[in-house]
mmCIF file of C-alpha atoms in Angstrom:
data_model
loop_
_atom_site.group_PDB
_atom_site.id
_atom_site.type_symbol
_atom_site.label_atom_id
_atom_site.label_comp_id
_atom_site.label_asym_id
_atom_site.label_seq_id
_atom_site.Cartn_x
_atom_site.Cartn_y
_atom_site.Cartn_z
ATOM 1 C CA MET I 2 -108.273 8.241 -43.141
ATOM 2 C CA PRO I 3 -110.710 10.633 -44.886
ATOM 3 C CA ALA I 4 -109.464 12.423 -47.969
ATOM 4 C CA PHE I 5 -109.802 15.818 -46.229
ATOM 5 C CA ALA I 6 -107.630 14.635 -43.326
ATOM 6 C CA ASN I 7 -105.099 13.278 -45.777
ATOM 7 C CA SER I 8 -104.869 16.614 -47.557
ATOM 8 C CA VAL I 9 -104.506 18.521 -44.265
ATOM 9 C CA CYS I 10 -101.791 16.144 -43.113
ATOM 10 C CA ALA I 11 -99.963 16.541 -46.414
ATOM 11 C CA ALA I 12 -100.213 20.315 -46.177
ATOM 12 C CA VAL I 13 -98.825 20.302 -42.621
ATOM 13 C CA LEU I 14 -95.899 18.077 -43.634
ATOM 14 C CA ALA I 15 -95.182 20.262 -46.660
ATOM 15 C CA ALA I 16 -95.234 23.396 -44.520
ATOM 16 C CA ALA I 17 -92.903 21.764 -41.985
ATOM 17 C CA ALA I 18 -90.528 20.759 -44.762
ATOM 18 C CA MET I 19 -90.529 24.274 -46.202
ATOM 19 C CA SER I 20 -89.878 25.698 -42.729
ATOM 20 C CA SER I 21 -86.934 23.315 -42.238
ATOM 21 C CA LEU I 22 -85.501 24.284 -45.616
ATOM 22 C CA ALA I 23 -85.869 27.969 -44.797
ATOM 23 C CA MET I 24 -84.070 27.457 -41.485
ATOM 24 C CA ALA I 25 -81.292 25.546 -43.253
ATOM 25 C CA ASP I 26 -80.970 28.320 -45.822
ATOM 26 C CA ASP I 27 -80.804 30.917 -43.050
ATOM 27 C CA ALA I 28 -78.095 28.908 -41.272
ATOM 28 C CA ALA I 29 -76.039 28.748 -44.468
ATOM 29 C CA THR I 30 -76.443 32.425 -45.386
ATOM 30 C CA PRO I 31 -73.099 34.256 -45.143
ATOM 31 C CA ILE I 32 -72.921 36.923 -42.482
ATOM 32 C CA GLY I 33 -71.760 39.402 -45.144
ATOM 33 C CA ASP I 34 -71.411 43.059 -44.180
ATOM 34 C CA ALA I 35 -72.628 42.313 -40.651
ATOM 35 C CA VAL I 36 -69.166 40.855 -40.000
ATOM 36 C CA LYS I 37 -68.047 44.407 -39.267
ATOM 37 C CA ASP I 38 -70.108 44.317 -36.079
ATOM 38 C CA LEU I 39 -68.319 41.275 -34.662
ATOM 39 C CA PRO I 40 -65.651 41.772 -32.009
ATOM 40 C CA ILE I 41 -62.331 40.240 -32.996
ATOM 41 C CA PHE I 42 -59.988 38.322 -30.734
ATOM 42 C CA ASP I 43 -56.537 38.684 -32.292
ATOM 43 C CA ALA I 44 -54.809 35.442 -31.306
ATOM 44 C CA HIS I 45 -51.339 36.361 -32.555
ATOM 45 C CA ILE I 46 -49.968 39.741 -31.457
ATOM 46 C CA HIS I 47 -46.344 40.659 -30.736
ATOM 47 C CA TYR I 48 -45.234 43.901 -29.108
ATOM 48 C CA LYS I 49 -41.510 43.663 -29.740
ATOM 49 C CA GLU I 50 -38.927 46.207 -28.604
ATOM 50 C CA PRO I 51 -38.599 47.987 -31.994
ATOM 51 C CA ALA I 52 -42.291 48.890 -31.736
ATOM 52 C CA TRP I 53 -42.137 50.493 -28.323
ATOM 53 C CA ASP I 54 -41.120 53.966 -29.551
ATOM 54 C CA ALA I 55 -42.899 53.856 -32.907
ATOM 55 C CA TYR I 56 -46.128 52.543 -31.352
ATOM 56 C CA PRO I 57 -46.511 53.470 -27.672
ATOM 57 C CA VAL I 58 -48.889 51.271 -25.685
ATOM 58 C CA LYS I 59 -51.735 53.767 -25.983
ATOM 59 C CA SER I 60 -51.501 53.713 -29.776
ATOM 60 C CA ILE I 61 -51.687 49.899 -29.852
ATOM 61 C CA ILE I 62 -54.984 49.927 -27.990
ATOM 62 C CA GLN I 63 -56.216 52.714 -30.271
ATOM 63 C CA LEU I 64 -55.387 50.542 -33.301
ATOM 64 C CA MET I 65 -57.303 47.677 -31.754
ATOM 65 C CA ASP I 66 -60.249 49.982 -31.034
ATOM 66 C CA ARG I 67 -60.319 51.321 -34.588
ATOM 67 C CA ASN I 68 -60.529 47.801 -35.966
ATOM 68 C CA GLY I 69 -63.003 46.318 -33.518
ATOM 69 C CA VAL I 70 -60.346 44.125 -31.930
ATOM 70 C CA ALA I 71 -61.743 43.675 -28.457
ATOM 71 C CA MET I 72 -58.934 41.554 -27.059
ATOM 72 C CA GLY I 73 -55.680 39.906 -28.074
ATOM 73 C CA LEU I 74 -53.205 37.191 -27.165
ATOM 74 C CA VAL I 75 -49.815 38.882 -26.854
ATOM 75 C CA SER I 76 -46.252 37.595 -26.689
ATOM 76 C CA SER I 77 -43.167 39.719 -27.137
ATOM 77 C CA THR I 78 -39.408 39.829 -27.550
ATOM 78 C CA PRO I 79 -38.594 40.518 -24.760
ATOM 79 C CA ASP I 80 -41.484 39.715 -22.427
ATOM 80 C CA GLU I 81 -41.424 43.254 -21.043
ATOM 81 C CA GLY I 82 -43.366 44.406 -24.100
ATOM 82 C CA THR I 83 -46.233 42.080 -23.266
ATOM 83 C CA ILE I 84 -46.247 43.200 -19.652
ATOM 84 C CA MET I 85 -46.301 46.884 -20.638
ATOM 85 C CA LEU I 86 -49.386 46.306 -22.785
ATOM 86 C CA TRP I 87 -51.081 44.152 -20.150
ATOM 87 C CA GLU I 88 -50.439 46.690 -17.383
ATOM 88 C CA TYR I 89 -51.841 49.494 -19.561
ATOM 89 C CA ALA I 90 -54.931 47.587 -20.686
ATOM 90 C CA PRO I 91 -55.437 44.495 -18.493
ATOM 91 C CA ASN I 92 -58.994 43.952 -19.757
ATOM 92 C CA ARG I 93 -57.846 43.837 -23.388
ATOM 93 C CA ILE I 94 -54.650 41.765 -23.230
ATOM 94 C CA VAL I 95 -54.191 38.046 -22.627
ATOM 95 C CA PRO I 96 -50.439 37.701 -21.948
ATOM 96 C CA GLU I 97 -48.325 34.713 -22.909
ATOM 97 C CA LEU I 98 -44.634 34.182 -22.290
ATOM 98 C CA ARG I 99 -42.240 34.147 -25.213
ATOM 99 C CA PRO I 100 -38.862 32.594 -24.325
ATOM 100 C CA TYR I 101 -36.875 35.089 -26.414
ATOM 101 C CA HIS I 102 -34.757 37.546 -24.440
ATOM 102 C CA GLY I 103 -31.149 38.683 -24.399
ATOM 103 C CA ASN I 104 -29.219 36.343 -26.683
ATOM 104 C CA ALA I 105 -32.038 33.810 -26.808
ATOM 105 C CA GLY I 106 -33.847 33.994 -30.144
ATOM 106 C CA SER I 107 -35.967 31.839 -32.389
ATOM 107 C CA SER I 108 -33.090 29.659 -33.588
ATOM 108 C CA ASN I 109 -31.284 28.948 -30.315
ATOM 109 C CA TRP I 110 -33.676 29.500 -27.394
ATOM 110 C CA ALA I 111 -33.947 25.774 -26.570
ATOM 111 C CA LYS I 112 -30.169 25.606 -26.050
ATOM 112 C CA VAL I 113 -29.717 28.703 -23.890
ATOM 113 C CA GLU I 114 -28.462 27.929 -20.393
ATOM 114 C CA GLY I 115 -30.926 28.792 -17.650
ATOM 115 C CA MET I 116 -34.003 28.805 -19.922
ATOM 116 C CA GLN I 117 -36.088 26.688 -17.539
ATOM 117 C CA GLU I 118 -35.325 29.034 -14.647
ATOM 118 C CA TYR I 119 -36.139 32.086 -16.785
ATOM 119 C CA LEU I 120 -39.500 30.682 -17.856
ATOM 120 C CA ARG I 121 -40.473 29.559 -14.374
ATOM 121 C CA GLY I 122 -39.493 32.906 -12.878
ATOM 122 C CA ARG I 123 -41.592 34.902 -15.360
ATOM 123 C CA LEU I 124 -44.540 32.537 -15.035
ATOM 124 C CA ASP I 125 -44.415 32.838 -11.253
ATOM 125 C CA THR I 126 -44.322 36.638 -11.454
ATOM 126 C CA TYR I 127 -46.909 37.443 -14.137
ATOM 127 C CA PRO I 128 -50.288 35.959 -15.155
ATOM 128 C CA HIS I 129 -49.220 34.481 -18.481
ATOM 129 C CA GLU I 130 -51.820 32.208 -20.042
ATOM 130 C CA GLY I 131 -49.529 30.497 -22.518
ATOM 131 C CA ILE I 132 -45.893 29.760 -23.341
ATOM 132 C CA GLY I 133 -44.998 30.984 -26.802
ATOM 133 C CA GLU I 134 -45.146 31.874 -29.507
ATOM 134 C CA PHE I 135 -41.921 29.913 -29.872
ATOM 135 C CA HIS I 136 -40.294 28.374 -32.944
ATOM 136 C CA ILE I 137 -39.143 24.826 -33.581
ATOM 137 C CA HIS I 138 -37.109 25.183 -36.765
ATOM 138 C CA ARG I 139 -35.870 21.609 -36.707
ATOM 139 C CA LEU I 140 -36.113 18.658 -34.381
ATOM 140 C CA ASP I 141 -33.055 17.969 -32.236
ATOM 141 C CA PRO I 142 -33.210 15.014 -29.823
ATOM 142 C CA PHE I 143 -30.850 16.876 -27.479
ATOM 143 C CA ASP I 144 -33.631 19.442 -26.931
ATOM 144 C CA GLU I 145 -36.078 16.859 -25.589
ATOM 145 C CA PRO I 146 -35.357 17.499 -21.850
ATOM 146 C CA LEU I 147 -36.032 21.227 -22.314
ATOM 147 C CA PHE I 148 -39.298 20.606 -24.140
ATOM 148 C CA ARG I 149 -40.421 18.111 -21.512
ATOM 149 C CA ASP I 150 -39.818 20.839 -18.897
ATOM 150 C CA VAL I 151 -41.722 23.413 -20.985
ATOM 151 C CA ILE I 152 -44.684 21.040 -21.298
ATOM 152 C CA LYS I 153 -44.528 20.391 -17.540
ATOM 153 C CA LEU I 154 -44.523 24.130 -16.790
ATOM 154 C CA ALA I 155 -47.581 24.599 -18.999
ATOM 155 C CA LYS I 156 -49.448 21.639 -17.501
ATOM 156 C CA GLU I 157 -48.773 22.834 -13.947
ATOM 157 C CA ARG I 158 -50.613 26.039 -14.843
ATOM 158 C CA ASP I 159 -53.139 24.522 -17.282
ATOM 159 C CA ILE I 160 -52.011 26.859 -20.080
ATOM 160 C CA TYR I 161 -51.285 26.449 -23.784
ATOM 161 C CA LEU I 162 -48.109 26.101 -25.795
ATOM 162 C CA HIS I 163 -48.193 28.441 -28.810
ATOM 163 C CA VAL I 164 -45.968 26.750 -31.358
ATOM 164 C CA HIS I 165 -44.568 27.977 -34.673
ATOM 165 C CA SER I 166 -43.551 24.830 -36.518
ATOM 166 C CA GLY I 167 -44.432 22.325 -39.173
ATOM 167 C CA ALA I 168 -46.742 19.382 -38.653
ATOM 168 C CA ASP I 169 -43.965 16.925 -37.763
ATOM 169 C CA GLU I 170 -42.843 19.064 -34.838
ATOM 170 C CA ILE I 171 -46.396 19.221 -33.492
ATOM 171 C CA ARG I 172 -46.609 15.428 -33.724
ATOM 172 C CA TRP I 173 -43.295 15.211 -31.857
ATOM 173 C CA LEU I 174 -44.598 17.395 -29.014
ATOM 174 C CA TYR I 175 -47.690 15.237 -28.699
ATOM 175 C CA GLY I 176 -45.377 12.241 -28.650
ATOM 176 C CA LEU I 177 -43.696 13.698 -25.563
ATOM 177 C CA ASP I 178 -47.090 14.231 -23.927
ATOM 178 C CA PRO I 179 -50.366 13.467 -25.724
ATOM 179 C CA SER I 180 -52.260 15.675 -23.258
ATOM 180 C CA ALA I 181 -50.259 18.828 -24.058
ATOM 181 C CA LYS I 182 -52.446 21.832 -24.908
ATOM 182 C CA ILE I 183 -51.217 23.383 -28.151
ATOM 183 C CA ILE I 184 -52.126 26.339 -30.367
ATOM 184 C CA TRP I 185 -50.527 25.884 -33.789
ATOM 185 C CA ALA I 186 -49.266 29.306 -34.847
ATOM 186 C CA HIS I 187 -50.223 30.328 -38.404
ATOM 187 C CA ALA I 188 -51.829 26.891 -38.831
ATOM 188 C CA GLY I 189 -48.372 25.725 -39.784
ATOM 189 C CA LEU I 190 -47.505 28.675 -42.076
ATOM 190 C CA GLY I 191 -45.565 26.664 -44.660
ATOM 191 C CA GLU I 192 -47.885 23.672 -44.439
ATOM 192 C CA SER I 193 -50.289 23.102 -47.309
ATOM 193 C CA ALA I 194 -54.016 23.272 -46.681
ATOM 194 C CA ASN I 195 -54.150 19.494 -47.060
ATOM 195 C CA GLY I 196 -51.397 19.143 -44.471
ATOM 196 C CA VAL I 197 -53.289 21.396 -42.083
ATOM 197 C CA TYR I 198 -56.433 19.331 -42.580
ATOM 198 C CA ARG I 199 -54.620 16.048 -41.915
ATOM 199 C CA LEU I 200 -53.047 17.212 -38.665
ATOM 200 C CA MET I 201 -56.198 18.902 -37.350
ATOM 201 C CA LYS I 202 -58.138 15.701 -38.052
ATOM 202 C CA GLU I 203 -55.431 13.539 -36.502
ATOM 203 C CA ARG I 204 -55.185 15.621 -33.310
ATOM 204 C CA PRO I 205 -58.692 16.524 -32.084
ATOM 205 C CA THR I 206 -57.491 18.839 -29.293
ATOM 206 C CA LEU I 207 -55.169 20.915 -31.481
ATOM 207 C CA LEU I 208 -56.102 24.591 -31.860
ATOM 208 C CA ALA I 209 -54.723 26.889 -34.551
ATOM 209 C CA ASP I 210 -54.476 30.577 -35.270
ATOM 210 C CA THR I 211 -54.761 31.548 -38.929
ATOM 211 C CA SER I 212 -52.408 34.546 -38.910
ATOM 212 C CA LEU I 213 -50.644 35.095 -42.258
ATOM 213 C CA LYS I 214 -53.041 32.607 -43.900
ATOM 214 C CA GLU I 215 -55.805 35.097 -44.703
ATOM 215 C CA TYR I 216 -54.930 35.455 -48.382
ATOM 216 C CA GLU I 217 -54.514 31.709 -48.783
ATOM 217 C CA ILE I 218 -57.942 31.115 -47.213
ATOM 218 C CA LEU I 219 -59.563 33.487 -49.699
ATOM 219 C CA ASP I 220 -59.807 31.910 -53.138
ATOM 220 C CA GLY I 221 -60.271 35.121 -55.052
ATOM 221 C CA ARG I 222 -62.266 38.048 -53.683
ATOM 222 C CA ASP I 223 -65.520 36.316 -52.877
ATOM 223 C CA SER I 224 -64.943 32.625 -52.256
ATOM 224 C CA LEU I 225 -63.029 30.328 -49.926
ATOM 225 C CA HIS I 226 -60.230 28.019 -50.985
ATOM 226 C CA PRO I 227 -61.970 24.616 -51.204
ATOM 227 C CA VAL I 228 -59.666 22.795 -48.766
ATOM 228 C CA TRP I 229 -59.697 25.707 -46.349
ATOM 229 C CA LYS I 230 -63.480 25.710 -46.534
ATOM 230 C CA LYS I 231 -63.412 22.085 -45.406
ATOM 231 C CA ILE I 232 -60.972 22.938 -42.614
ATOM 232 C CA ILE I 233 -63.072 25.868 -41.428
ATOM 233 C CA TYR I 234 -66.364 24.014 -41.335
ATOM 234 C CA GLN I 235 -64.998 20.784 -39.857
ATOM 235 C CA PHE I 236 -62.783 22.451 -37.254
ATOM 236 C CA GLN I 237 -64.770 25.631 -36.635
ATOM 237 C CA ASP I 238 -64.494 25.207 -32.850
ATOM 238 C CA ARG I 239 -60.695 25.132 -32.944
ATOM 239 C CA LEU I 240 -59.678 28.133 -35.061
ATOM 240 C CA MET I 241 -58.910 31.766 -34.168
ATOM 241 C CA VAL I 242 -57.790 34.669 -36.354
ATOM 242 C CA GLY I 243 -54.546 36.569 -35.844
ATOM 243 C CA SER I 244 -52.407 39.380 -37.230
ATOM 244 C CA ASP I 245 -48.790 38.486 -36.315
ATOM 245 C CA THR I 246 -47.320 41.941 -35.685
ATOM 246 C CA TRP I 247 -43.782 40.572 -35.780
ATOM 247 C CA VAL I 248 -42.346 43.715 -37.409
ATOM 248 C CA ASN I 249 -43.466 47.340 -37.341
ATOM 249 C CA SER I 250 -44.736 47.137 -40.902
ATOM 250 C CA GLN I 251 -47.419 44.764 -39.626
ATOM 251 C CA TRP I 252 -48.557 47.473 -37.216
ATOM 252 C CA ASP I 253 -48.430 49.934 -40.130
ATOM 253 C CA ASP I 254 -50.776 47.595 -42.032
ATOM 254 C CA TYR I 255 -52.922 46.559 -39.061
ATOM 255 C CA ASP I 256 -56.109 48.042 -40.542
ATOM 256 C CA SER I 257 -55.760 46.047 -43.766
ATOM 257 C CA ILE I 258 -54.752 42.855 -41.938
ATOM 258 C CA ILE I 259 -57.880 42.892 -39.790
ATOM 259 C CA ALA I 260 -59.974 43.872 -42.817
ATOM 260 C CA SER I 261 -58.611 40.876 -44.751
ATOM 261 C CA ASN I 262 -59.633 38.589 -41.912
ATOM 262 C CA ARG I 263 -63.098 40.080 -41.818
ATOM 263 C CA ALA I 264 -63.259 39.529 -45.605
ATOM 264 C CA TRP I 265 -63.050 35.748 -45.332
ATOM 265 C CA LEU I 266 -65.140 35.634 -42.166
ATOM 266 C CA SER I 267 -67.864 37.503 -44.088
ATOM 267 C CA LEU I 268 -68.276 34.455 -46.337
ATOM 268 C CA LEU I 269 -69.253 32.232 -43.391
ATOM 269 C CA PRO I 270 -72.620 31.762 -41.679
ATOM 270 C CA ARG I 271 -72.978 33.964 -38.611
ATOM 271 C CA ASP I 272 -72.546 31.154 -36.082
ATOM 272 C CA VAL I 273 -69.303 29.945 -37.686
ATOM 273 C CA ALA I 274 -67.930 33.468 -38.141
ATOM 274 C CA GLU I 275 -68.673 34.303 -34.497
ATOM 275 C CA LYS I 276 -66.822 31.233 -33.256
ATOM 276 C CA ILE I 277 -63.661 32.000 -35.188
ATOM 277 C CA ALA I 278 -63.799 35.763 -34.608
ATOM 278 C CA TYR I 279 -64.114 35.591 -30.828
ATOM 279 C CA LYS I 280 -66.249 32.838 -29.292
ATOM 280 C CA ASN I 281 -63.599 30.145 -29.447
ATOM 281 C CA ALA I 282 -61.246 32.500 -27.616
ATOM 282 C CA GLU I 283 -63.947 33.147 -25.018
ATOM 283 C CA ARG I 284 -64.012 29.435 -24.271
ATOM 284 C CA VAL I 285 -60.258 28.846 -24.474
ATOM 285 C CA PHE I 286 -59.260 31.783 -22.267
ATOM 286 C CA ASP I 287 -62.414 32.021 -20.141
ATOM 287 C CA ARG I 288 -63.163 35.616 -21.097
ATOM 288 C CA ASP I 289 -66.238 37.649 -21.995
ATOM 289 C CA ILE I 290 -65.470 39.288 -25.330
ATOM 290 C CA SER I 291 -67.733 41.920 -26.835
ATOM 291 C CA MET I 292 -67.727 45.281 -28.562
ATOM 292 C CA ASP I 293 -68.366 46.795 -25.128
ATOM 293 C CA LEU I 294 -64.607 46.498 -24.540
ATOM 294 C CA ILE I 295 -63.810 48.921 -27.354
ATOM 295 C CA GLY I 296 -62.566 52.204 -25.911
ATOM 296 C CA LYS I 297 -61.785 50.624 -22.569
ATOM 297 C CA ARG I 298 -58.638 49.364 -20.925
#
């Protein structure tokens, strides 16, 4: 090959390499301040009875609007709270059925007589797209029939279980039915980042919301915790943010909670931040989520 052709070829290859590097750099550039323009899907909202007077349904949607929260996954104690929100703003609320009602709470719900009938009746009446968020504080083999029924109810409707538990309890549920569809509330809450990584790797269909983990994910003001960084990048298609408005003080602090989630999302490339902010929820719940929903019901 002539020397001139060699030099041209080398120049073309060099230019292509530089272009590839530039594209890679662009892909790795954090979204930064532009994160404020992303719609948020809040995957862990409760509208419990103590909030009904302090925060009427209209004010909840106004809080969501103010923070760019386009849509949310809502469960409540009792379920009437979820239904009130959904009826007021059906385009903004994805309802799920929490078992807690009457004397049935987080510590005893699996032992309450008539629980299967209660769940089936509510699921037949309203368009819930999940069962939960419910707690498994400890494993009890006597609860297995109830949990098999709960899994069956969810599978009949092709909906998720939203489970607040440690890793062992999630493994136990998959042991009852490996095809169960599960969202791990708070990504385990008390589980270490390494424990979260192990379970997410072990169970490739497991989803997780990161509510109450936002300050753990941030390693200081402007960097990600190293293990959480690995979790986020490796499992970016299976994570959603959340607020967990389990008490009124969480509604009082809703602005700062959403801001803290945007803070760690701002450190991610745009495509990863978009997935966790709302695109994963679009896929999981078959919704179109955008800022166009802000100000609407």
